[in-house]
Amino acid sequence: RKEVEQDPGPFNVPEGATVAFNCTYSNSASQSFFWYRQDCRKEPKLLMSVYSSGNEDGRFTAQLNRASQYISLLIRDSKLSDSATYLCVVNGRGGSYIPTFGRGTSLIVHP
Amino acid sequence: NAGVTQTPKFRILKIGQSMTLQCAQDMNHNYMYWYRQDPGMGLKLIYYSVGAGITDKGEVPNGYNVSRSTTEDFPLRLELAAPSQTSVYFCASSRSSGETQYFGPGTRLLVL
């Protein structure tokens, strides 16, 4: 099993739709979790951290399920500008908190 | 605040040539990282550093070397370039382990 796994997609959704991505991780000792957004040929940028209690930022909601070892990202009311690749990041490999990236999930929002 | 800067933006190398990718950050972060990203793939960690004078290997260190003589700079050295090193290289920094990483704009490297 890979350390961090994501469905690469693409997820093709109309504007206004709600879409959800999951990311599974194998190291039960993982301590911190993030979602990054990466636009085509650009650097990744932090979208949001993922807290145990779940957190929300506008149209974006992130959840952590430690028992099943996955994190999720929910995007409501999708905009054209949400089209990007969403990278899941998990820290905690080997106890050194070095980050491991998933390969990303591609989202395409169409009119 | 420039954040994380990388030079060059793009480079073409011939097989067997060497080069250094530069990375600098002005946020006084202790942790710095080098990643490579191949098309359609996630980021693979090459090397990282937890502070000046301390570096360690990541997942894919072969063919690369790093040094960290100052807090600000973390250059990546490619010796004897090979076509398999064609990739986009990202440098990142974070204040400490487990915290948000800030990325540079990347260096696109083509080895022919």
PDB file of C-alpha atoms in Angstrom:
ATOM      1  CA  ARG A   1       0.000   0.000   0.000  1.00  0.00           C
ATOM      2  CA  LYS A   2       1.357   3.421  -0.923  1.00  0.00           C
ATOM      3  CA  GLU A   3       1.990   5.837   1.914  1.00  0.00           C
ATOM      4  CA  VAL A   4      -0.459   8.425   0.625  1.00  0.00           C
ATOM      5  CA  GLU A   5      -3.041   7.585  -2.032  1.00  0.00           C
ATOM      6  CA  GLN A   6      -5.395   9.764  -4.003  1.00  0.00           C
ATOM      7  CA  ASP A   7      -7.708   9.106  -6.920  1.00  0.00           C
ATOM      8  CA  PRO A   8      -6.030  11.052  -9.749  1.00  0.00           C
ATOM      9  CA  GLY A   9      -9.388  11.765 -11.467  1.00  0.00           C
ATOM     10  CA  PRO A  10     -10.099  13.911 -13.328  1.00  0.00           C
ATOM     11  CA  PHE A  11     -13.299  14.891 -11.592  1.00  0.00           C
ATOM     12  CA  ASN A  12     -15.362  16.742 -14.179  1.00  0.00           C
ATOM     13  CA  VAL A  13     -18.186  18.754 -12.569  1.00  0.00           C
ATOM     14  CA  PRO A  14     -20.485  21.621 -13.588  1.00  0.00           C
ATOM     15  CA  GLU A  15     -20.350  25.005 -11.907  1.00  0.00           C
ATOM     16  CA  GLY A  16     -22.297  25.013  -8.671  1.00  0.00           C
ATOM     17  CA  ALA A  17     -21.774  21.320  -7.977  1.00  0.00           C
ATOM     18  CA  THR A  18     -20.486  19.849  -4.742  1.00  0.00           C
ATOM     19  CA  VAL A  19     -17.477  17.571  -5.072  1.00  0.00           C
ATOM     20  CA  ALA A  20     -15.504  15.550  -2.542  1.00  0.00           C
ATOM     21  CA  PHE A  21     -12.044  14.016  -2.612  1.00  0.00           C
ATOM     22  CA  ASN A  22     -10.537  11.470  -0.272  1.00  0.00           C
ATOM     23  CA  CYS A  23      -6.936  10.739   0.557  1.00  0.00           C
ATOM     24  CA  THR A  24      -5.827   7.613   2.426  1.00  0.00           C
ATOM     25  CA  TYR A  25      -2.584   7.250   4.347  1.00  0.00           C
ATOM     26  CA  SER A  26      -0.801   4.182   5.655  1.00  0.00           C
ATOM     27  CA  ASN A  27       1.202   5.478   8.622  1.00  0.00           C
ATOM     28  CA  SER A  28      -1.027   5.487  11.678  1.00  0.00           C
ATOM     29  CA  ALA A  29       1.565   7.647  13.485  1.00  0.00           C
ATOM     30  CA  SER A  30       1.003  10.551  11.078  1.00  0.00           C
ATOM     31  CA  GLN A  31       0.592  13.795  12.938  1.00  0.00           C
ATOM     32  CA  SER A  32      -0.358  16.594  10.594  1.00  0.00           C
ATOM     33  CA  PHE A  33      -2.345  16.809   7.399  1.00  0.00           C
ATOM     34  CA  PHE A  34      -2.823  19.392   4.682  1.00  0.00           C
ATOM     35  CA  TRP A  35      -4.533  20.054   1.394  1.00  0.00           C
ATOM     36  CA  TYR A  36      -2.559  22.017  -1.188  1.00  0.00           C
ATOM     37  CA  ARG A  37      -3.775  23.362  -4.485  1.00  0.00           C
ATOM     38  CA  GLN A  38      -1.587  23.269  -7.590  1.00  0.00           C
ATOM     39  CA  ASP A  39      -2.436  25.099 -10.780  1.00  0.00           C
ATOM     40  CA  CYS A  40      -0.999  23.902 -14.080  1.00  0.00           C
ATOM     41  CA  ARG A  41       2.781  24.378 -14.210  1.00  0.00           C
ATOM     42  CA  LYS A  42       2.781  26.327 -10.929  1.00  0.00           C
ATOM     43  CA  GLU A  43       3.996  25.646  -7.424  1.00  0.00           C
ATOM     44  CA  PRO A  44       1.704  24.066  -4.804  1.00  0.00           C
ATOM     45  CA  LYS A  45       0.037  26.490  -2.401  1.00  0.00           C
ATOM     46  CA  LEU A  46      -1.601  25.722   0.906  1.00  0.00           C
ATOM     47  CA  LEU A  47      -5.364  25.418   0.675  1.00  0.00           C
ATOM     48  CA  MET A  48      -6.016  24.389   4.248  1.00  0.00           C
ATOM     49  CA  SER A  49      -4.703  22.410   7.170  1.00  0.00           C
ATOM     50  CA  VAL A  50      -6.786  19.483   8.383  1.00  0.00           C
ATOM     51  CA  TYR A  51      -7.585  19.327  12.088  1.00  0.00           C
ATOM     52  CA  SER A  52      -8.931  16.411  14.095  1.00  0.00           C
ATOM     53  CA  SER A  53     -12.176  18.256  14.718  1.00  0.00           C
ATOM     54  CA  GLY A  54     -12.591  19.123  11.047  1.00  0.00           C
ATOM     55  CA  ASN A  55     -12.412  22.638   9.706  1.00  0.00           C
ATOM     56  CA  GLU A  56     -14.169  24.850   7.232  1.00  0.00           C
ATOM     57  CA  ASP A  57     -13.010  27.805   5.160  1.00  0.00           C
ATOM     58  CA  GLY A  58     -15.779  29.315   3.095  1.00  0.00           C
ATOM     59  CA  ARG A  59     -16.838  26.737   0.500  1.00  0.00           C
ATOM     60  CA  PHE A  60     -14.139  24.277   1.560  1.00  0.00           C
ATOM     61  CA  THR A  61     -14.431  21.709   4.344  1.00  0.00           C
ATOM     62  CA  ALA A  62     -11.699  19.314   5.436  1.00  0.00           C
ATOM     63  CA  GLN A  63     -12.178  16.275   7.640  1.00  0.00           C
ATOM     64  CA  LEU A  64      -9.824  13.770   9.264  1.00  0.00           C
ATOM     65  CA  ASN A  65     -10.806  10.190  10.063  1.00  0.00           C
ATOM     66  CA  ARG A  66      -7.987   8.661  12.093  1.00  0.00           C
ATOM     67  CA  ALA A  67      -9.728   5.320  12.604  1.00  0.00           C
ATOM     68  CA  SER A  68      -9.971   4.710   8.855  1.00  0.00           C
ATOM     69  CA  GLN A  69      -6.827   6.703   8.082  1.00  0.00           C
ATOM     70  CA  TYR A  70      -8.126   9.127   5.521  1.00  0.00           C
ATOM     71  CA  ILE A  71      -8.686  12.823   5.060  1.00  0.00           C
ATOM     72  CA  SER A  72     -11.305  14.412   2.869  1.00  0.00           C
ATOM     73  CA  LEU A  73     -11.905  17.696   1.107  1.00  0.00           C
ATOM     74  CA  LEU A  74     -15.387  18.909   0.236  1.00  0.00           C
ATOM     75  CA  ILE A  75     -15.901  21.793  -2.170  1.00  0.00           C
ATOM     76  CA  ARG A  76     -19.378  23.326  -2.314  1.00  0.00           C
ATOM     77  CA  ASP A  77     -20.768  25.572  -5.060  1.00  0.00           C
ATOM     78  CA  SER A  78     -17.831  24.867  -7.388  1.00  0.00           C
ATOM     79  CA  LYS A  79     -16.435  27.769  -9.391  1.00  0.00           C
ATOM     80  CA  LEU A  80     -14.561  27.681 -12.686  1.00  0.00           C
ATOM     81  CA  SER A  81     -11.562  29.004 -10.768  1.00  0.00           C
ATOM     82  CA  ASP A  82     -11.537  25.874  -8.574  1.00  0.00           C
ATOM     83  CA  SER A  83     -10.164  23.898 -11.533  1.00  0.00           C
ATOM     84  CA  ALA A  84      -6.770  22.675 -10.361  1.00  0.00           C
ATOM     85  CA  THR A  85      -4.991  19.674  -8.888  1.00  0.00           C
ATOM     86  CA  TYR A  86      -5.524  19.093  -5.170  1.00  0.00           C
ATOM     87  CA  LEU A  87      -2.612  17.528  -3.322  1.00  0.00           C
ATOM     88  CA  CYS A  88      -2.939  15.711  -0.047  1.00  0.00           C
ATOM     89  CA  VAL A  89       0.053  15.981   2.308  1.00  0.00           C
ATOM     90  CA  VAL A  90       0.676  13.809   5.336  1.00  0.00           C
ATOM     91  CA  ASN A  91       3.491  14.404   7.840  1.00  0.00           C
ATOM     92  CA  GLY A  92       4.922  11.818  10.166  1.00  0.00           C
ATOM     93  CA  ARG A  93       6.864   9.221   8.252  1.00  0.00           C
ATOM     94  CA  GLY A  94       9.507   7.638  10.436  1.00  0.00           C
ATOM     95  CA  GLY A  95       8.682   9.897  13.330  1.00  0.00           C
ATOM     96  CA  SER A  96      10.520  12.763  11.712  1.00  0.00           C
ATOM     97  CA  TYR A  97       7.459  14.634  10.443  1.00  0.00           C
ATOM     98  CA  ILE A  98       8.815  14.696   6.919  1.00  0.00           C
ATOM     99  CA  PRO A  99       5.937  15.374   4.528  1.00  0.00           C
ATOM    100  CA  THR A 100       4.679  12.862   1.999  1.00  0.00           C
ATOM    101  CA  PHE A 101       2.616  14.045  -0.942  1.00  0.00           C
ATOM    102  CA  GLY A 102      -0.123  12.196  -2.748  1.00  0.00           C
ATOM    103  CA  ARG A 103      -0.024  12.354  -6.531  1.00  0.00           C
ATOM    104  CA  GLY A 104      -2.977  14.731  -6.576  1.00  0.00           C
ATOM    105  CA  THR A 105      -6.584  14.761  -7.722  1.00  0.00           C
ATOM    106  CA  SER A 106      -7.453  16.767 -10.817  1.00  0.00           C
ATOM    107  CA  LEU A 107     -10.638  18.822 -10.732  1.00  0.00           C
ATOM    108  CA  ILE A 108     -12.181  20.373 -13.833  1.00  0.00           C
ATOM    109  CA  VAL A 109     -15.159  22.665 -13.324  1.00  0.00           C
ATOM    110  CA  HIS A 110     -17.056  23.425 -16.523  1.00  0.00           C
ATOM    111  CA  PRO A 111     -19.746  26.026 -17.300  1.00  0.00           C
TER     112      PRO A 111
ATOM    113  CA  ASN B   1       9.177  39.556   1.582  1.00  0.00           C
ATOM    114  CA  ALA B   2      10.133  37.537  -1.500  1.00  0.00           C
ATOM    115  CA  GLY B   3       9.293  34.208   0.191  1.00  0.00           C
ATOM    116  CA  VAL B   4      11.069  31.327  -1.565  1.00  0.00           C
ATOM    117  CA  THR B   5      12.986  32.121  -4.731  1.00  0.00           C
ATOM    118  CA  GLN B   6      14.520  29.702  -7.211  1.00  0.00           C
ATOM    119  CA  THR B   7      16.899  30.159 -10.103  1.00  0.00           C
ATOM    120  CA  PRO B   8      17.026  29.415 -12.945  1.00  0.00           C
ATOM    121  CA  LYS B   9      13.422  29.091 -14.120  1.00  0.00           C
ATOM    122  CA  PHE B  10      14.345  26.810 -16.993  1.00  0.00           C
ATOM    123  CA  ARG B  11      17.492  25.018 -18.124  1.00  0.00           C
ATOM    124  CA  ILE B  12      18.510  22.564 -20.798  1.00  0.00           C
ATOM    125  CA  LEU B  13      21.459  20.319 -19.967  1.00  0.00           C
ATOM    126  CA  LYS B  14      23.351  17.806 -22.017  1.00  0.00           C
ATOM    127  CA  ILE B  15      23.891  14.303 -20.616  1.00  0.00           C
ATOM    128  CA  GLY B  16      26.875  14.298 -18.290  1.00  0.00           C
ATOM    129  CA  GLN B  17      26.833  18.031 -17.545  1.00  0.00           C
ATOM    130  CA  SER B  18      26.508  19.364 -14.009  1.00  0.00           C
ATOM    131  CA  MET B  19      24.586  22.288 -12.572  1.00  0.00           C
ATOM    132  CA  THR B  20      23.404  23.837  -9.347  1.00  0.00           C
ATOM    133  CA  LEU B  21      19.806  24.822  -8.726  1.00  0.00           C
ATOM    134  CA  GLN B  22      19.604  27.760  -6.358  1.00  0.00           C
ATOM    135  CA  CYS B  23      17.004  28.206  -3.631  1.00  0.00           C
ATOM    136  CA  ALA B  24      16.726  30.985  -1.076  1.00  0.00           C
ATOM    137  CA  GLN B  25      14.127  31.970   1.517  1.00  0.00           C
ATOM    138  CA  ASP B  26      13.792  35.145   3.567  1.00  0.00           C
ATOM    139  CA  MET B  27      11.335  33.899   6.193  1.00  0.00           C
ATOM    140  CA  ASN B  28      13.993  32.612   8.622  1.00  0.00           C
ATOM    141  CA  HIS B  29      12.604  29.101   8.294  1.00  0.00           C
ATOM    142  CA  ASN B  30      14.622  26.254   9.736  1.00  0.00           C
ATOM    143  CA  TYR B  31      13.334  23.520   7.441  1.00  0.00           C
ATOM    144  CA  MET B  32      14.029  23.463   3.730  1.00  0.00           C
ATOM    145  CA  TYR B  33      13.204  20.813   1.124  1.00  0.00           C
ATOM    146  CA  TRP B  34      13.910  19.853  -2.445  1.00  0.00           C
ATOM    147  CA  TYR B  35      11.276  17.992  -4.470  1.00  0.00           C
ATOM    148  CA  ARG B  36      11.004  16.799  -8.005  1.00  0.00           C
ATOM    149  CA  GLN B  37       7.706  16.425  -9.837  1.00  0.00           C
ATOM    150  CA  ASP B  38       7.383  14.335 -12.960  1.00  0.00           C
ATOM    151  CA  PRO B  39       4.388  14.848 -15.288  1.00  0.00           C
ATOM    152  CA  GLY B  40       1.114  13.641 -13.751  1.00  0.00           C
ATOM    153  CA  MET B  41       2.832  12.617 -10.557  1.00  0.00           C
ATOM    154  CA  GLY B  42       3.095  13.880  -7.014  1.00  0.00           C
ATOM    155  CA  LEU B  43       6.128  15.488  -5.450  1.00  0.00           C
ATOM    156  CA  LYS B  44       9.032  13.247  -4.486  1.00  0.00           C
ATOM    157  CA  LEU B  45      11.360  14.415  -1.743  1.00  0.00           C
ATOM    158  CA  ILE B  46      15.011  14.512  -2.802  1.00  0.00           C
ATOM    159  CA  TYR B  47      16.747  16.052   0.222  1.00  0.00           C
ATOM    160  CA  TYR B  48      15.763  18.118   3.198  1.00  0.00           C
ATOM    161  CA  SER B  49      17.457  20.181   5.871  1.00  0.00           C
ATOM    162  CA  VAL B  50      16.368  20.928   9.435  1.00  0.00           C
ATOM    163  CA  GLY B  51      18.821  23.777   9.894  1.00  0.00           C
ATOM    164  CA  ALA B  52      22.140  25.209   8.745  1.00  0.00           C
ATOM    165  CA  GLY B  53      24.753  22.481   8.507  1.00  0.00           C
ATOM    166  CA  ILE B  54      22.241  19.613   8.700  1.00  0.00           C
ATOM    167  CA  THR B  55      20.938  17.762   5.659  1.00  0.00           C
ATOM    168  CA  ASP B  56      19.365  14.365   5.096  1.00  0.00           C
ATOM    169  CA  LYS B  57      18.213  12.183   2.234  1.00  0.00           C
ATOM    170  CA  GLY B  58      14.618  11.919   1.107  1.00  0.00           C
ATOM    171  CA  GLU B  59      13.006   9.295  -1.112  1.00  0.00           C
ATOM    172  CA  VAL B  60      15.004   9.896  -4.322  1.00  0.00           C
ATOM    173  CA  PRO B  61      18.483  11.293  -3.468  1.00  0.00           C
ATOM    174  CA  ASN B  62      20.570   9.415  -6.039  1.00  0.00           C
ATOM    175  CA  GLY B  63      22.307  11.715  -8.510  1.00  0.00           C
ATOM    176  CA  TYR B  64      21.912  14.803  -6.310  1.00  0.00           C
ATOM    177  CA  ASN B  65      23.773  16.586  -3.548  1.00  0.00           C
ATOM    178  CA  VAL B  66      22.897  19.458  -1.245  1.00  0.00           C
ATOM    179  CA  SER B  67      24.521  21.766   1.248  1.00  0.00           C
ATOM    180  CA  ARG B  68      23.118  24.186   3.820  1.00  0.00           C
ATOM    181  CA  SER B  69      25.745  26.646   4.969  1.00  0.00           C
ATOM    182  CA  THR B  70      23.229  29.364   5.906  1.00  0.00           C
ATOM    183  CA  THR B  71      19.625  29.457   7.058  1.00  0.00           C
ATOM    184  CA  GLU B  72      18.602  31.246   3.866  1.00  0.00           C
ATOM    185  CA  ASP B  73      20.174  29.129   1.110  1.00  0.00           C
ATOM    186  CA  PHE B  74      19.747  25.494   0.107  1.00  0.00           C
ATOM    187  CA  PRO B  75      21.345  24.741  -3.288  1.00  0.00           C
ATOM    188  CA  LEU B  76      20.806  21.444  -5.087  1.00  0.00           C
ATOM    189  CA  ARG B  77      23.670  20.056  -7.132  1.00  0.00           C
ATOM    190  CA  LEU B  78      23.217  17.694 -10.074  1.00  0.00           C
ATOM    191  CA  GLU B  79      26.342  15.827 -11.041  1.00  0.00           C
ATOM    192  CA  LEU B  80      26.514  13.965 -14.360  1.00  0.00           C
ATOM    193  CA  ALA B  81      23.012  14.820 -15.563  1.00  0.00           C
ATOM    194  CA  ALA B  82      20.917  11.970 -16.983  1.00  0.00           C
ATOM    195  CA  PRO B  83      17.650  12.032 -19.003  1.00  0.00           C
ATOM    196  CA  SER B  84      15.876  10.522 -15.971  1.00  0.00           C
ATOM    197  CA  GLN B  85      16.527  13.811 -14.157  1.00  0.00           C
ATOM    198  CA  THR B  86      14.292  15.701 -16.570  1.00  0.00           C
ATOM    199  CA  SER B  87      11.651  17.086 -14.235  1.00  0.00           C
ATOM    200  CA  VAL B  88      10.333  20.148 -12.456  1.00  0.00           C
ATOM    201  CA  TYR B  89      12.213  20.893  -9.245  1.00  0.00           C
ATOM    202  CA  PHE B  90      10.550  22.691  -6.366  1.00  0.00           C
ATOM    203  CA  CYS B  91      12.224  24.076  -3.299  1.00  0.00           C
ATOM    204  CA  ALA B  92      10.154  24.660  -0.165  1.00  0.00           C
ATOM    205  CA  SER B  93      10.608  25.872   3.386  1.00  0.00           C
ATOM    206  CA  SER B  94       8.710  25.633   6.649  1.00  0.00           C
ATOM    207  CA  ARG B  95       9.163  27.098  10.104  1.00  0.00           C
ATOM    208  CA  SER B  96       9.378  23.680  11.701  1.00  0.00           C
ATOM    209  CA  SER B  97       8.378  20.075  11.112  1.00  0.00           C
ATOM    210  CA  GLY B  98       4.713  19.443  10.485  1.00  0.00           C
ATOM    211  CA  GLU B  99       3.980  23.042   9.569  1.00  0.00           C
ATOM    212  CA  THR B 100       2.894  24.710   6.357  1.00  0.00           C
ATOM    213  CA  GLN B 101       5.400  24.575   3.528  1.00  0.00           C
ATOM    214  CA  TYR B 102       5.991  27.517   1.230  1.00  0.00           C
ATOM    215  CA  PHE B 103       7.149  26.706  -2.272  1.00  0.00           C
ATOM    216  CA  GLY B 104       9.311  28.465  -4.807  1.00  0.00           C
ATOM    217  CA  PRO B 105       8.106  28.830  -8.415  1.00  0.00           C
ATOM    218  CA  GLY B 106      10.104  25.825  -9.599  1.00  0.00           C
ATOM    219  CA  THR B 107      12.916  25.095 -12.037  1.00  0.00           C
ATOM    220  CA  ARG B 108      12.117  23.184 -15.219  1.00  0.00           C
ATOM    221  CA  LEU B 109      15.056  21.015 -16.220  1.00  0.00           C
ATOM    222  CA  LEU B 110      15.418  19.175 -19.508  1.00  0.00           C
ATOM    223  CA  VAL B 111      18.322  16.762 -19.962  1.00  0.00           C
ATOM    224  CA  LEU B 112      19.043  15.774 -23.547  1.00  0.00           C
TER     225      LEU B 112
END
